[in-house]
mmCIF file of C-alpha atoms and ligand atoms in Angstrom:
data_model
loop_
_atom_site.group_PDB
_atom_site.id
_atom_site.type_symbol
_atom_site.label_atom_id
_atom_site.label_comp_id
_atom_site.label_asym_id
_atom_site.label_seq_id
_atom_site.Cartn_x
_atom_site.Cartn_y
_atom_site.Cartn_z
ATOM 1 C CA MET E 1 -10.259 22.816 6.788
ATOM 2 C CA LYS E 2 -7.192 22.230 9.007
ATOM 3 C CA MET E 3 -6.798 18.817 10.474
ATOM 4 C CA SER E 4 -5.709 17.489 13.797
ATOM 5 C CA LYS E 5 -1.809 17.042 13.757
ATOM 6 C CA ARG E 6 -2.589 13.512 15.337
ATOM 7 C CA VAL E 7 -4.375 12.708 12.062
ATOM 8 C CA GLU E 8 -1.998 14.551 9.890
ATOM 9 C CA ASN E 9 0.917 12.375 11.581
ATOM 10 C CA LEU E 10 -0.607 8.744 11.311
ATOM 11 C CA PRO E 11 1.299 6.298 8.716
ATOM 12 C CA PRO E 12 -0.914 4.839 5.972
ATOM 13 C CA TYR E 13 -2.548 1.705 7.375
ATOM 14 C CA LEU E 14 0.046 -0.833 5.599
ATOM 15 C CA PHE E 15 -2.710 -2.740 4.046
ATOM 16 C CA VAL E 16 -4.632 0.125 2.590
ATOM 17 C CA GLU E 17 -1.814 0.727 0.415
ATOM 18 C CA ILE E 18 -1.131 -2.916 -0.450
ATOM 19 C CA ASN E 19 -4.509 -3.411 -1.863
ATOM 20 C CA ARG E 20 -4.470 -0.342 -3.566
ATOM 21 C CA LYS E 21 -1.949 -1.657 -5.662
ATOM 22 C CA ILE E 22 -3.530 -5.115 -6.013
ATOM 23 C CA ALA E 23 -6.818 -3.454 -7.083
ATOM 24 C CA GLU E 24 -4.643 -1.291 -9.969
ATOM 25 C CA LYS E 25 -3.130 -4.834 -11.387
ATOM 26 C CA ARG E 26 -6.206 -6.285 -10.977
ATOM 27 C CA ALA E 27 -8.030 -3.517 -12.880
ATOM 28 C CA LYS E 28 -5.701 -4.184 -15.844
ATOM 29 C CA GLY E 29 -6.750 -7.522 -16.410
ATOM 30 C CA GLU E 30 -3.640 -8.949 -14.322
ATOM 31 C CA ASP E 31 -4.144 -12.381 -12.446
ATOM 32 C CA ILE E 32 -2.473 -11.558 -9.179
ATOM 33 C CA VAL E 33 -1.906 -13.967 -6.191
ATOM 34 C CA SER E 34 -1.503 -12.323 -3.094
ATOM 35 C CA PHE E 35 -0.323 -13.887 -0.307
ATOM 36 C CA ALA E 36 -0.278 -10.845 1.688
ATOM 37 C CA ILE E 37 -3.382 -10.394 3.979
ATOM 38 C CA GLY E 38 -4.486 -12.431 6.908
ATOM 39 C CA ASP E 39 -7.892 -12.808 6.828
ATOM 40 C CA PRO E 40 -9.261 -16.596 6.933
ATOM 41 C CA ASP E 41 -10.271 -17.859 3.345
ATOM 42 C CA ILE E 42 -12.504 -20.409 4.707
ATOM 43 C CA PRO E 43 -16.376 -19.772 5.262
ATOM 44 C CA THR E 44 -17.757 -18.936 9.413
ATOM 45 C CA PRO E 45 -18.485 -22.754 10.070
ATOM 46 C CA SER E 46 -22.452 -23.155 9.472
ATOM 47 C CA HIS E 47 -23.762 -23.725 13.188
ATOM 48 C CA ILE E 48 -22.596 -20.077 13.979
ATOM 49 C CA ILE E 49 -23.792 -18.486 10.881
ATOM 50 C CA ASP E 50 -27.541 -20.394 11.571
ATOM 51 C CA LYS E 51 -27.648 -19.113 15.227
ATOM 52 C CA LEU E 52 -26.765 -15.566 13.841
ATOM 53 C CA CYS E 53 -30.071 -15.770 11.625
ATOM 54 C CA LEU E 54 -31.964 -17.215 14.131
ATOM 55 C CA ALA E 55 -30.770 -14.516 16.114
ATOM 56 C CA ALA E 56 -31.401 -11.962 13.569
ATOM 57 C CA GLN E 57 -35.016 -12.671 13.183
ATOM 58 C CA ASP E 58 -35.775 -11.991 16.952
ATOM 59 C CA PRO E 59 -36.767 -8.323 17.438
ATOM 60 C CA THR E 60 -35.479 -8.189 20.616
ATOM 61 C CA ASN E 61 -31.912 -8.521 18.999
ATOM 62 C CA HIS E 62 -33.266 -5.391 16.410
ATOM 63 C CA ARG E 63 -32.313 -2.475 19.147
ATOM 64 C CA TYR E 64 -29.389 -1.273 21.139
ATOM 65 C CA PRO E 65 -27.020 -3.804 22.744
ATOM 66 C CA GLU E 66 -25.559 -2.982 26.095
ATOM 67 C CA THR E 67 -21.724 -1.823 25.865
ATOM 68 C CA ALA E 68 -20.971 -4.270 28.632
ATOM 69 C CA GLY E 69 -22.359 -7.033 26.113
ATOM 70 C CA LEU E 70 -24.946 -9.618 26.869
ATOM 71 C CA SER E 71 -24.343 -11.391 30.673
ATOM 72 C CA GLU E 72 -24.595 -14.695 28.376
ATOM 73 C CA LEU E 73 -22.105 -13.738 26.010
ATOM 74 C CA ARG E 74 -19.570 -12.667 29.330
ATOM 75 C CA GLN E 75 -20.147 -16.192 30.385
ATOM 76 C CA ALA E 76 -19.451 -17.662 27.704
ATOM 77 C CA VAL E 77 -15.860 -15.949 27.437
ATOM 78 C CA ALA E 78 -15.413 -17.217 31.251
ATOM 79 C CA GLY E 79 -16.361 -20.777 30.673
ATOM 80 C CA TRP E 80 -14.476 -20.926 27.332
ATOM 81 C CA TYR E 81 -11.106 -19.695 29.180
ATOM 82 C CA GLU E 82 -11.449 -22.355 32.455
ATOM 83 C CA ARG E 83 -11.964 -24.952 29.809
ATOM 84 C CA ARG E 84 -9.314 -23.832 27.421
ATOM 85 C CA PHE E 85 -6.589 -22.418 29.713
ATOM 86 C CA GLY E 86 -8.014 -23.668 33.008
ATOM 87 C CA VAL E 87 -8.281 -19.230 34.055
ATOM 88 C CA SER E 88 -11.267 -18.535 36.327
ATOM 89 C CA LEU E 89 -12.436 -15.063 35.258
ATOM 90 C CA ASP E 90 -15.673 -13.170 36.660
ATOM 91 C CA ALA E 91 -17.891 -12.594 34.052
ATOM 92 C CA ASP E 92 -19.285 -9.327 34.994
ATOM 93 C CA LYS E 93 -15.782 -7.510 36.146
ATOM 94 C CA GLU E 94 -13.132 -9.433 34.299
ATOM 95 C CA VAL E 95 -15.102 -9.758 30.829
ATOM 96 C CA LEU E 96 -15.775 -7.324 28.270
ATOM 97 C CA PRO E 97 -16.846 -8.305 24.758
ATOM 98 C CA LEU E 98 -15.283 -6.308 21.938
ATOM 99 C CA ILE E 99 -16.389 -5.184 18.361
ATOM 100 C CA GLY E 100 -13.539 -7.216 17.279
ATOM 101 C CA SER E 101 -10.201 -7.443 19.269
ATOM 102 C CA LYS E 102 -8.879 -4.487 17.402
ATOM 103 C CA GLU E 103 -11.229 -1.735 18.516
ATOM 104 C CA GLY E 104 -10.204 -2.594 22.038
ATOM 105 C CA VAL E 105 -6.391 -2.851 21.003
ATOM 106 C CA GLY E 106 -7.010 0.839 19.907
ATOM 107 C CA HIS E 107 -9.047 2.111 22.353
ATOM 108 C CA ILE E 108 -7.079 0.803 25.513
ATOM 109 C CA ALA E 109 -4.390 3.462 24.817
ATOM 110 C CA LEU E 110 -6.874 6.216 26.062
ATOM 111 C CA CYS E 111 -7.278 4.358 29.439
ATOM 112 C CA PHE E 112 -3.295 4.563 30.017
ATOM 113 C CA ILE E 113 -1.768 7.510 27.850
ATOM 114 C CA ASP E 114 -1.549 11.003 28.254
ATOM 115 C CA SER E 115 -0.049 13.495 26.506
ATOM 116 C CA GLY E 116 4.052 12.695 26.263
ATOM 117 C CA ASP E 117 3.384 9.677 27.839
ATOM 118 C CA ILE E 118 5.368 6.232 26.918
ATOM 119 C CA ALA E 119 4.092 2.584 25.736
ATOM 120 C CA LEU E 120 6.809 0.028 25.059
ATOM 121 C CA VAL E 121 5.699 -1.646 21.677
ATOM 122 C CA PRO E 122 7.383 -4.705 20.026
ATOM 123 C CA ASP E 123 9.170 -3.974 16.633
ATOM 124 C CA PRO E 124 8.119 -5.367 14.354
ATOM 125 C CA ALA E 125 4.507 -5.439 15.165
ATOM 126 C CA TYR E 126 1.001 -5.461 14.465
ATOM 127 C CA PRO E 127 0.525 -1.466 13.860
ATOM 128 C CA VAL E 128 -2.459 -0.773 15.934
ATOM 129 C CA TYR E 129 -0.182 -0.890 19.130
ATOM 130 C CA SER E 130 2.253 1.807 18.410
ATOM 131 C CA VAL E 131 -0.413 4.039 16.610
ATOM 132 C CA SER E 132 -3.163 3.845 19.335
ATOM 133 C CA THR E 133 -0.347 5.313 21.753
ATOM 134 C CA MET E 134 -0.017 7.933 19.087
ATOM 135 C CA LEU E 135 -3.319 8.686 18.801
ATOM 136 C CA ALA E 136 -4.031 9.196 22.540
ATOM 137 C CA GLY E 137 -0.808 11.747 22.476
ATOM 138 C CA GLY E 138 1.754 9.453 23.507
ATOM 139 C CA ARG E 139 5.194 7.743 22.089
ATOM 140 C CA PRO E 140 5.767 4.254 21.590
ATOM 141 C CA TYR E 141 9.451 3.025 22.761
ATOM 142 C CA TYR E 142 10.001 0.404 20.430
ATOM 143 C CA MET E 143 11.330 -3.121 21.729
ATOM 144 C CA PRO E 144 13.202 -4.836 18.930
ATOM 145 C CA LEU E 145 12.035 -8.366 18.167
ATOM 146 C CA VAL E 146 15.106 -10.419 16.717
ATOM 147 C CA GLU E 147 15.722 -13.816 15.518
ATOM 148 C CA GLU E 148 18.513 -14.499 18.010
ATOM 149 C CA ASN E 149 16.300 -13.829 21.160
ATOM 150 C CA ASN E 150 13.668 -15.789 19.491
ATOM 151 C CA PHE E 151 11.515 -12.814 18.796
ATOM 152 C CA LEU E 152 10.689 -12.155 22.256
ATOM 153 C CA PRO E 153 11.831 -8.566 23.734
ATOM 154 C CA ASP E 154 15.023 -8.265 25.732
ATOM 155 C CA LEU E 155 13.508 -6.417 28.734
ATOM 156 C CA ASP E 156 17.290 -5.882 30.079
ATOM 157 C CA VAL E 157 18.139 -3.750 27.631
ATOM 158 C CA ILE E 158 15.226 -0.930 28.082
ATOM 159 C CA PRO E 159 16.840 2.428 29.327
ATOM 160 C CA ALA E 160 15.583 3.320 33.062
ATOM 161 C CA ASP E 161 14.559 6.503 32.271
ATOM 162 C CA ILE E 162 12.125 4.711 29.502
ATOM 163 C CA LEU E 163 10.875 2.588 32.064
ATOM 164 C CA LYS E 164 10.076 5.303 34.524
ATOM 165 C CA ARG E 165 7.724 7.270 31.825
ATOM 166 C CA ALA E 166 6.204 4.114 30.699
ATOM 167 C CA LYS E 167 2.817 3.249 31.420
ATOM 168 C CA LEU E 168 2.037 0.316 29.379
ATOM 169 C CA LEU E 169 3.610 -2.493 27.952
ATOM 170 C CA TRP E 170 2.546 -4.723 24.532
ATOM 171 C CA ILE E 171 3.341 -8.090 23.842
ATOM 172 C CA SER E 172 1.756 -10.626 21.328
ATOM 173 C CA TYR E 173 1.939 -14.743 21.211
ATOM 174 C CA PRO E 174 1.732 -16.465 18.748
ATOM 175 C CA ASN E 175 2.920 -13.300 17.057
ATOM 176 C CA ASN E 176 1.812 -11.636 13.944
ATOM 177 C CA PRO E 177 4.045 -11.043 11.717
ATOM 178 C CA THR E 178 7.109 -13.423 13.081
ATOM 179 C CA SER E 179 4.838 -16.140 14.144
ATOM 180 C CA ALA E 180 6.981 -16.865 17.123
ATOM 181 C CA VAL E 181 5.461 -18.330 19.982
ATOM 182 C CA ALA E 182 6.052 -17.569 23.874
ATOM 183 C CA ASP E 183 5.940 -20.246 26.645
ATOM 184 C CA ILE E 184 4.418 -19.514 30.354
ATOM 185 C CA ASP E 185 8.175 -18.743 31.488
ATOM 186 C CA PHE E 186 7.898 -15.647 29.310
ATOM 187 C CA PHE E 187 4.906 -14.731 30.575
ATOM 188 C CA ASN E 188 5.745 -15.174 34.321
ATOM 189 C CA ARG E 189 9.257 -13.125 33.452
ATOM 190 C CA ILE E 190 6.556 -9.856 31.877
ATOM 191 C CA VAL E 191 4.430 -9.790 34.980
ATOM 192 C CA LYS E 192 7.789 -9.641 37.286
ATOM 193 C CA PHE E 193 8.963 -6.951 35.131
ATOM 194 C CA ALA E 194 5.626 -5.173 35.349
ATOM 195 C CA GLN E 195 5.577 -5.165 38.868
ATOM 196 C CA GLN E 196 9.009 -4.139 39.226
ATOM 197 C CA HIS E 197 8.524 -1.477 36.926
ATOM 198 C CA ASP E 198 4.546 -0.320 37.530
ATOM 199 C CA LEU E 199 3.810 -1.427 34.041
ATOM 200 C CA ALA E 200 0.531 -2.466 32.756
ATOM 201 C CA ILE E 201 0.218 -5.375 30.252
ATOM 202 C CA CYS E 202 -1.609 -5.985 27.270
ATOM 203 C CA HIS E 203 -1.290 -9.305 25.890
ATOM 204 C CA ASP E 204 -3.047 -9.846 22.367
ATOM 205 C CA GLY E 205 -3.445 -13.145 21.686
ATOM 206 C CA PRO E 206 -5.601 -13.744 18.448
ATOM 207 C CA TYR E 207 -4.042 -16.815 17.364
ATOM 208 C CA SER E 208 -4.281 -18.828 20.638
ATOM 209 C CA GLU E 209 -6.248 -21.434 18.642
ATOM 210 C CA VAL E 210 -4.374 -21.615 15.115
ATOM 211 C CA ALA E 211 -1.612 -23.788 16.063
ATOM 212 C CA PHE E 212 0.269 -27.144 14.363
ATOM 213 C CA ASP E 213 1.869 -30.236 15.039
ATOM 214 C CA GLY E 214 -0.223 -31.037 18.549
ATOM 215 C CA TYR E 215 1.389 -27.654 19.872
ATOM 216 C CA GLN E 216 -1.327 -25.910 22.387
ATOM 217 C CA PRO E 217 -0.407 -22.146 22.971
ATOM 218 C CA VAL E 218 -0.807 -20.702 26.329
ATOM 219 C CA SER E 219 -2.779 -17.928 27.626
ATOM 220 C CA PHE E 220 -0.836 -14.594 29.254
ATOM 221 C CA MET E 221 -3.759 -15.133 32.114
ATOM 222 C CA GLN E 222 -2.246 -18.271 33.012
ATOM 223 C CA ALA E 223 0.847 -16.401 34.302
ATOM 224 C CA ASP E 224 1.365 -16.131 38.218
ATOM 225 C CA GLY E 225 -0.167 -12.818 38.714
ATOM 226 C CA ALA E 226 -1.544 -11.645 35.264
ATOM 227 C CA LYS E 227 -4.717 -10.776 36.670
ATOM 228 C CA GLN E 228 -3.039 -8.291 39.025
ATOM 229 C CA MET E 229 -0.623 -6.957 35.910
ATOM 230 C CA GLY E 230 -2.540 -6.798 32.750
ATOM 231 C CA VAL E 231 -5.271 -7.842 30.536
ATOM 232 C CA GLU E 232 -5.572 -10.508 27.435
ATOM 233 C CA PHE E 233 -7.319 -9.525 23.808
ATOM 234 C CA HIS E 234 -8.798 -12.570 22.385
ATOM 235 C CA SER E 235 -11.021 -12.754 19.122
ATOM 236 C CA LEU E 236 -13.246 -14.978 17.513
ATOM 237 C CA SER E 237 -11.842 -13.859 13.860
ATOM 238 C CA LYS E 238 -9.036 -16.064 13.407
ATOM 239 C CA SER E 239 -10.358 -18.757 15.692
ATOM 240 C CA TYR E 240 -13.658 -19.462 14.112
ATOM 241 C CA ASN E 241 -12.966 -17.257 10.865
ATOM 242 C CA MET E 242 -15.580 -15.022 12.076
ATOM 243 C CA THR E 243 -13.310 -11.447 10.786
ATOM 244 C CA GLY E 244 -16.376 -10.246 8.750
ATOM 245 C CA TRP E 245 -18.610 -10.290 12.074
ATOM 246 C CA ARG E 246 -16.246 -8.040 14.489
ATOM 247 C CA ILE E 247 -16.458 -9.809 17.697
ATOM 248 C CA GLY E 248 -13.792 -10.433 19.889
ATOM 249 C CA MET E 249 -13.050 -9.929 23.954
ATOM 250 C CA VAL E 250 -10.608 -8.254 26.192
ATOM 251 C CA VAL E 251 -9.995 -10.331 29.833
ATOM 252 C CA GLY E 252 -8.107 -9.898 33.278
ATOM 253 C CA ASN E 253 -7.836 -7.023 35.388
ATOM 254 C CA ALA E 254 -10.959 -5.587 36.456
ATOM 255 C CA GLU E 255 -9.678 -2.060 36.862
ATOM 256 C CA ILE E 256 -8.403 -2.137 33.453
ATOM 257 C CA ILE E 257 -11.763 -3.843 32.106
ATOM 258 C CA ASP E 258 -13.394 -0.883 34.249
ATOM 259 C CA ALA E 259 -11.711 1.870 32.428
ATOM 260 C CA LEU E 260 -12.091 0.246 28.637
ATOM 261 C CA LYS E 261 -15.609 -0.108 29.719
ATOM 262 C CA ARG E 262 -16.330 3.824 30.532
ATOM 263 C CA VAL E 263 -14.029 4.682 27.427
ATOM 264 C CA LYS E 264 -16.254 2.717 25.156
ATOM 265 C CA SER E 265 -19.751 3.314 26.876
ATOM 266 C CA ASN E 266 -19.049 6.884 25.565
ATOM 267 C CA LEU E 267 -17.829 5.909 22.011
ATOM 268 C CA ASP E 268 -19.850 2.864 20.829
ATOM 269 C CA SER E 269 -23.059 1.190 21.768
ATOM 270 C CA GLY E 270 -22.162 -2.297 21.558
ATOM 271 C CA ILE E 271 -22.336 -5.296 19.231
ATOM 272 C CA PRO E 272 -25.318 -6.369 17.262
ATOM 273 C CA GLN E 273 -26.701 -8.723 19.699
ATOM 274 C CA ALA E 274 -27.017 -11.385 16.559
ATOM 275 C CA ILE E 275 -23.401 -11.677 16.506
ATOM 276 C CA GLN E 276 -23.132 -11.641 20.181
ATOM 277 C CA TYR E 277 -25.303 -14.954 19.824
ATOM 278 C CA ALA E 278 -23.205 -16.317 17.041
ATOM 279 C CA ALA E 279 -20.335 -15.705 19.432
ATOM 280 C CA ILE E 280 -22.083 -17.787 22.273
ATOM 281 C CA GLU E 281 -22.379 -20.794 19.634
ATOM 282 C CA ALA E 282 -18.896 -20.181 18.635
ATOM 283 C CA LEU E 283 -17.586 -20.324 22.183
ATOM 284 C CA THR E 284 -19.721 -23.076 23.778
ATOM 285 C CA GLY E 285 -20.487 -25.187 20.734
ATOM 286 C CA SER E 286 -18.608 -28.046 18.833
ATOM 287 C CA GLN E 287 -15.119 -27.105 18.617
ATOM 288 C CA ASP E 288 -14.003 -29.704 15.529
ATOM 289 C CA CYS E 289 -13.654 -26.931 13.682
ATOM 290 C CA ILE E 290 -10.375 -25.429 15.054
ATOM 291 C CA GLN E 291 -8.614 -28.878 14.143
ATOM 292 C CA GLU E 292 -10.218 -29.319 10.829
ATOM 293 C CA HIS E 293 -8.879 -25.843 9.709
ATOM 294 C CA ASN E 294 -5.461 -26.008 11.254
ATOM 295 C CA ALA E 295 -5.152 -29.454 9.611
ATOM 296 C CA ILE E 296 -5.629 -26.954 6.155
ATOM 297 C CA TYR E 297 -3.749 -24.479 7.273
ATOM 298 C CA GLN E 298 -0.820 -27.146 8.597
ATOM 299 C CA ARG E 299 -0.758 -28.337 5.129
ATOM 300 C CA ARG E 300 -0.339 -25.425 3.358
ATOM 301 C CA ARG E 301 2.528 -24.144 5.792
ATOM 302 C CA ASP E 302 4.368 -27.548 4.535
ATOM 303 C CA LEU E 303 3.728 -26.928 1.085
ATOM 304 C CA ILE E 304 4.821 -23.059 1.305
ATOM 305 C CA ILE E 305 7.898 -23.536 3.387
ATOM 306 C CA ASP E 306 9.375 -26.341 1.119
ATOM 307 C CA VAL E 307 9.269 -23.926 -2.188
ATOM 308 C CA LEU E 308 10.384 -20.828 -0.188
ATOM 309 C CA ASN E 309 13.450 -22.978 1.233
ATOM 310 C CA SER E 310 14.151 -24.073 -2.575
ATOM 311 C CA VAL E 311 13.859 -20.570 -3.795
ATOM 312 C CA GLY E 312 16.120 -19.096 -1.599
ATOM 313 C CA LEU E 313 13.394 -17.163 1.023
ATOM 314 C CA GLU E 314 14.752 -19.245 4.166
ATOM 315 C CA ALA E 315 11.901 -20.055 6.267
ATOM 316 C CA LYS E 316 11.164 -22.336 9.454
ATOM 317 C CA PRO E 317 7.880 -23.745 9.681
ATOM 318 C CA PRO E 318 5.801 -22.070 12.414
ATOM 319 C CA LYS E 319 4.426 -23.687 15.573
ATOM 320 C CA ALA E 320 1.416 -21.622 15.364
ATOM 321 C CA SER E 321 -0.132 -18.539 13.558
ATOM 322 C CA LEU E 322 -1.132 -17.653 10.415
ATOM 323 C CA TYR E 323 2.200 -16.516 8.628
ATOM 324 C CA ILE E 324 5.348 -17.468 7.788
ATOM 325 C CA TRP E 325 8.130 -15.114 8.342
ATOM 326 C CA ALA E 326 10.912 -15.548 5.467
ATOM 327 C CA LYS E 327 13.829 -14.369 4.795
ATOM 328 C CA VAL E 328 15.012 -11.904 1.987
ATOM 329 C CA PRO E 329 17.758 -13.074 -0.045
ATOM 330 C CA GLU E 330 20.721 -11.367 0.113
ATOM 331 C CA GLY E 331 20.975 -8.323 -2.411
ATOM 332 C CA TYR E 332 17.228 -7.267 -1.912
ATOM 333 C CA THR E 333 15.599 -5.200 0.879
ATOM 334 C CA SER E 334 12.321 -6.356 1.993
ATOM 335 C CA ILE E 335 10.524 -3.655 -0.354
ATOM 336 C CA ASP E 336 12.518 -4.326 -3.361
ATOM 337 C CA LEU E 337 11.685 -8.397 -3.178
ATOM 338 C CA ALA E 338 8.026 -7.865 -2.594
ATOM 339 C CA THR E 339 7.894 -4.908 -5.629
ATOM 340 C CA ASP E 340 9.881 -7.418 -7.798
ATOM 341 C CA LEU E 341 7.774 -10.591 -7.083
ATOM 342 C CA LEU E 342 4.539 -8.360 -8.046
ATOM 343 C CA GLU E 343 6.035 -6.949 -10.615
ATOM 344 C CA GLU E 344 7.898 -9.817 -12.452
ATOM 345 C CA ILE E 345 5.285 -12.786 -11.422
ATOM 346 C CA GLY E 346 2.136 -11.170 -10.271
ATOM 347 C CA VAL E 347 2.902 -12.474 -6.382
ATOM 348 C CA VAL E 348 2.090 -10.229 -3.554
ATOM 349 C CA VAL E 349 3.935 -10.950 -0.280
ATOM 350 C CA THR E 350 4.125 -8.714 2.669
ATOM 351 C CA PRO E 351 7.468 -6.698 2.844
ATOM 352 C CA GLY E 352 8.713 -7.138 6.975
ATOM 353 C CA VAL E 353 9.742 -3.241 7.136
ATOM 354 C CA GLY E 354 5.907 -2.488 6.982
ATOM 355 C CA TYR E 355 5.834 -3.665 10.493
ATOM 356 C CA GLY E 356 8.616 -1.922 11.507
ATOM 357 C CA ARG E 357 12.268 -1.209 11.359
ATOM 358 C CA ASN E 358 13.332 -4.827 12.817
ATOM 359 C CA GLY E 359 10.942 -6.445 10.472
ATOM 360 C CA GLU E 360 13.499 -5.455 7.318
ATOM 361 C CA GLY E 361 15.090 -8.498 6.087
ATOM 362 C CA TYR E 362 11.880 -10.518 5.633
ATOM 363 C CA VAL E 363 8.810 -11.025 4.229
ATOM 364 C CA ARG E 364 5.315 -12.238 5.347
ATOM 365 C CA LEU E 365 3.535 -14.712 3.825
ATOM 366 C CA SER E 366 -0.245 -15.784 4.934
ATOM 367 C CA LEU E 367 -1.611 -19.283 5.256
ATOM 368 C CA THR E 368 -4.710 -18.328 4.169
ATOM 369 C CA ILE E 369 -4.925 -18.630 0.731
ATOM 370 C CA PRO E 370 -7.323 -20.934 -1.002
ATOM 371 C CA ASP E 371 -5.544 -24.207 -2.495
ATOM 372 C CA ALA E 372 -5.560 -23.105 -6.179
ATOM 373 C CA ASP E 373 -4.367 -19.604 -5.706
ATOM 374 C CA LEU E 374 -1.481 -21.058 -3.186
ATOM 375 C CA ALA E 375 -0.241 -23.916 -5.913
ATOM 376 C CA LYS E 376 -0.374 -21.149 -8.618
ATOM 377 C CA GLY E 377 1.777 -19.006 -6.408
ATOM 378 C CA LEU E 378 4.399 -21.303 -5.289
ATOM 379 C CA SER E 379 4.363 -22.346 -9.114
ATOM 380 C CA ARG E 380 5.209 -19.114 -10.213
ATOM 381 C CA LEU E 381 7.795 -18.617 -7.327
ATOM 382 C CA SER E 382 9.734 -21.824 -8.608
ATOM 383 C CA GLY E 383 9.748 -20.615 -12.045
ATOM 384 C CA TRP E 384 10.872 -16.923 -10.819
ATOM 385 C CA HIS E 385 13.914 -19.049 -8.828
ATOM 386 C CA SER E 386 14.896 -20.770 -12.048
ATOM 387 C CA LYS E 387 14.940 -17.954 -14.451
ATOM 388 C CA ARG E 388 16.931 -15.986 -11.396
ATOM 389 C CA SER E 389 19.537 -18.559 -11.341
ATOM 390 C CA GLN E 390 19.999 -18.803 -15.228
ATOM 391 C CA HIS E 391 20.354 -15.308 -15.602
ATOM 392 C CA LYS E 392 23.020 -15.194 -13.043
ATOM 393 C CA ALA E 393 24.746 -18.194 -14.652
ATOM 394 C CA ASN E 394 24.782 -16.532 -17.885
ATOM 395 C CA LYS E 395 26.415 -13.179 -16.323
HETATM 396 C C1 PLP Z 401 -6.092 -9.998 13.286
HETATM 397 C C2 PLP Z 401 -5.260 -9.599 14.612
HETATM 398 C C3 PLP Z 401 -6.246 -8.696 15.591
HETATM 399 C C4 PLP Z 401 -7.602 -8.302 15.229
HETATM 400 O O1 PLP Z 401 -8.752 -9.117 15.167
HETATM 401 P P1 PLP Z 401 -10.138 -8.302 15.066
HETATM 402 O O2 PLP Z 401 -10.849 -9.373 16.319
HETATM 403 O O3 PLP Z 401 -10.431 -9.009 13.902
HETATM 404 O O4 PLP Z 401 -9.816 -7.219 15.299
HETATM 405 C C5 PLP Z 401 -5.742 -8.149 16.687
HETATM 406 N N1 PLP Z 401 -4.268 -8.700 16.655
HETATM 407 C C6 PLP Z 401 -3.586 -9.170 15.660
HETATM 408 C C7 PLP Z 401 -1.830 -9.324 16.143
HETATM 409 C C8 PLP Z 401 -3.978 -9.730 14.954
HETATM 410 O O5 PLP Z 401 -3.348 -10.239 13.895
#
């Protein structure tokens, strides 16, 4: 068989490799504690599941859904944006439900990228922005995210010849993996930059509801002119613990939404309708669960931050997102550290370099770890540190 270059050149998806290693250890009976995966451990709230079960019983929901989704769902999305961000959206032209936001993030490259075209992609980043660019035949140009610049891209250093060929600019705040946040001034600057250089902006914002200490992230759609220049992806996965149900949305520029709808109508047949009804319930029903979940994550965040700083993995408490981006101690690469922790104490962290070259020097720990595992993992980390310190002292 002759596979396409497109497939042969694909890098392995980071978490597939990590999951394989964990499974191998667990099969040998080892007790592994994983801080690696950003998948809420708390179940989907029961009022949402009740709605899903009811909708599943209704035969009208057993048939092919429309690509554009139920009109009630698009209206629920528009209503949520209005209440949460004060952003008005045309539910028919500026909202498109997705089979999880990853699906839309992956497919939108097909709307912009022809062979040889460039997408500006942050580094480190969620891997789908660059992979979807490559699958479409294009080339990612990486914008480094470094701590000195608060993990925001430095737009002024992108070379002019790159900008001329670039069609798309990816950003994502609150950020995975760095947990950095952006304010409205940054989003305003991004829109201006896009206007100057004729770029479409894709903002990936699945963590806008996961925030701590009373902080409320802003939406890219609140920026002046955002709707002229771009779209925002959002998801019910992280806000309502719905990763397993696969539902998200993209909102904003009508021309972009229409192009993506045309691509999708040729590739998929929409989101199972019972799940769309569950999403309507999530967006329009009680929002109390968001505060409840954030309180749990915030408590875990504080426990993890304390231990990390005491064992030499320097980290600041994030204002938002499900992640802690911790510095690797002197003498380690991120892969060395992740490998040592797995081999020596059965603790899994994600090496930062897996998210791009500028992720080197960091590891990512997720807050989606059940409390009992969290306690066990942190006590192992403390023990690991004491043993290392003793070992050094004896040398
Ligand atoms: C989790 C995540 C997504 C995907 O969410 P789904 O809606 O479940 O597909 C997209 N972008 C980032 C940065 C994420 O962390």
